[in-house]
Coordinates of C-alpha atoms and ligand atoms in Angstrom, one line a residue:
M109 CA 140.7 89.5 121.4
R110 CA 144.1 90.4 119.9
S111 CA 145.0 94.0 120.1
G112 CA 144.0 96.2 117.2
R113 CA 141.0 94.0 116.5
T114 CA 137.4 95.1 117.0
I115 CA 134.3 93.1 117.5
D116 CA 133.7 93.6 113.7
D117 CA 136.7 91.4 113.0
V118 CA 135.2 88.5 114.8
P119 CA 134.3 86.0 112.1
T120 CA 130.6 85.0 111.8
Y121 CA 129.9 81.4 112.3
A122 CA 127.5 78.9 110.8
S123 CA 127.2 76.8 113.9
S124 CA 125.2 74.2 111.9
V125 CA 124.2 74.0 108.3
G126 CA 121.7 76.6 107.3
T127 CA 122.3 78.9 110.2
K128 CA 124.2 82.2 110.4
E129 CA 124.7 85.0 112.8
G130 CA 126.6 88.3 112.8
F131 CA 126.4 92.0 113.0
L132 CA 124.7 94.0 110.2
N133 CA 123.7 97.6 109.9
K134 CA 120.0 98.1 109.5
Q135 CA 118.2 101.1 108.3
G136 CA 115.0 102.3 110.1
N137 CA 111.8 102.3 108.1
R138 CA 110.3 105.8 108.7
V139 CA 113.3 107.3 110.5
K140 CA 116.2 106.4 108.2
T141 CA 118.9 106.0 110.8
W142 CA 121.4 103.1 110.6
K143 CA 121.7 100.9 113.6
R144 CA 124.2 98.1 114.2
R145 CA 122.3 95.0 115.1
W146 CA 123.0 91.3 115.9
F147 CA 121.3 89.1 113.4
T148 CA 120.6 85.4 113.7
L149 CA 119.2 83.1 111.0
Q150 CA 117.7 79.9 112.1
R151 CA 115.2 77.7 110.3
N152 CA 112.9 80.2 108.7
E153 CA 113.4 83.0 111.0
L154 CA 115.7 86.0 110.8
K155 CA 115.9 87.8 114.1
Y156 CA 117.7 91.0 115.1
F157 CA 118.8 92.0 118.5
K158 CA 120.0 95.3 120.0
D159 CA 123.2 93.4 121.1
R160 CA 124.8 90.1 120.8
K161 CA 124.1 89.1 124.4
D162 CA 120.4 90.0 124.3
T163 CA 118.0 87.1 124.5
E164 CA 114.9 89.0 123.3
P165 CA 114.9 90.1 119.7
I166 CA 113.8 93.5 118.5
K167 CA 112.0 91.7 115.7
A168 CA 111.7 88.2 114.3
L169 CA 111.1 88.1 110.6
D170 CA 109.3 85.1 109.0
L171 CA 111.1 84.3 105.8
S172 CA 108.2 82.5 104.4
R173 CA 106.7 86.0 103.8
C174 CA 109.8 87.4 102.2
T175 CA 109.4 87.8 98.4
A176 CA 113.0 88.8 97.4
V177 CA 116.6 89.1 98.6
Q178 CA 119.1 91.0 96.5
F179 CA 122.1 93.3 96.5
D180 CA 121.1 96.9 96.8
Y181 CA 122.9 99.9 95.4
S182 CA 120.3 102.5 96.3
R183 CA 121.7 103.4 99.7
E184 CA 124.6 105.6 100.6
K185 CA 126.4 102.6 102.1
V186 CA 128.3 99.8 100.4
N187 CA 127.8 96.1 100.8
C188 CA 124.0 96.5 101.3
F189 CA 121.3 94.1 100.4
C190 CA 117.5 94.2 100.8
L191 CA 114.9 91.9 102.0
V192 CA 111.5 92.5 100.6
F193 CA 108.3 91.8 102.6
P194 CA 104.8 92.9 101.5
E195 CA 104.7 95.6 104.1
R196 CA 108.3 96.7 104.2
T197 CA 111.7 96.4 102.6
F198 CA 114.6 96.0 105.0
F199 CA 117.9 97.5 104.0
L200 CA 120.9 95.7 105.6
C201 CA 124.6 96.3 105.2
A202 CA 127.4 93.9 105.9
K203 CA 131.0 94.7 106.7
N204 CA 132.2 93.5 103.3
A205 CA 130.9 92.2 100.0
L206 CA 131.7 88.6 100.8
E207 CA 129.7 88.7 104.0
A208 CA 126.8 90.4 102.2
D209 CA 127.0 87.6 99.5
E210 CA 126.9 84.9 102.2
W211 CA 123.8 86.3 103.8
I212 CA 122.1 86.7 100.5
K213 CA 122.9 83.2 99.4
L214 CA 121.7 81.6 102.6
L215 CA 118.6 83.7 102.7
R216 CA 117.8 82.8 99.1
W217 CA 118.4 79.1 99.8
K218 CA 115.9 79.3 102.8
M219 CA 113.4 81.0 100.5
N220 CA 113.8 78.3 97.9
Q221 CA 113.4 75.5 100.5
E222 CA 110.3 77.2 101.8
Q223 CA 108.9 77.4 98.3
K224 CA 109.6 73.7 97.7
Q225 CA 107.9 72.8 100.9
R226 CA 104.8 74.9 100.0
L227 CA 104.6 73.1 96.6
L228 CA 104.9 69.7 98.2
R229 CA 102.1 70.6 100.7
K230 CA 100.0 71.9 97.8
N231 CA 100.5 68.7 95.7
K232 CA 99.6 66.5 98.7
T233 CA 96.2 68.2 99.0
M234 CA 95.5 67.9 95.3
Ligands
LIG130 C1 114.8 103.9 114.8 O1 115.6 105.1 114.7 C2 115.7 102.7 114.8 O2 116.5 102.7 113.6 C3 114.8 101.5 114.8 O3 115.7 100.3 114.7 C4 113.8 101.4 113.7 O4 113.0 100.3 113.9 C5 113.0 102.7 113.7 O5 112.3 102.6 112.5 C6 113.9 104.0 113.7 O6 113.0 105.1 113.8 P1 116.0 105.9 116.0 O7 116.5 104.9 117.1 O8 117.1 106.8 115.5 O9 114.8 106.6 116.5 P2 115.8 99.3 115.9 O10 114.5 98.7 116.1 O11 116.8 98.3 115.4 O12 116.4 100.1 117.1 P3 113.0 99.0 113.0 O13 111.5 98.8 112.6 O14 113.9 99.1 111.9 O15 113.4 97.9 114.0 P4 110.8 103.3 112.3 O16 110.2 102.7 111.1 O17 110.1 103.0 113.6 O18 111.1 104.7 112.2

């Protein structure tokens, strides 16, 4: 890493289409502390890890259960977005607006794909 750069400056990569990974700050649910976590988005799963090198995620979120993804302005931080699940809304913050926008777009695309698949399956059984 060049001097003066931090791990936050490392660009996030989409190693293949429809995947993304990178650091995001996440707020706890009951205890509202913010933790920096490594997030990976693959297929229909958003996982977060304590650190980038970890192999076991803290949680794996099934995006087929997610009902909305949107920019959020209710937190004390900037560049935040929320992921709404029936039992919990996750508040996540990116390092800048562009990064937040990229996560939101990709997450929404995944949700739309999932919805299309569901409709196709439903139509097949009719
Ligand atoms: C924790 O706060 C961490 O923020 C946890 O995040 C979070 O769990 C906890 O949420 C919150 O209490 P402290 O470490 O300050 O105690 P992480 O698991 O990333 O370490 P989530 O569910 O967000 O992963 P609650 O809801 O258990 O309070």
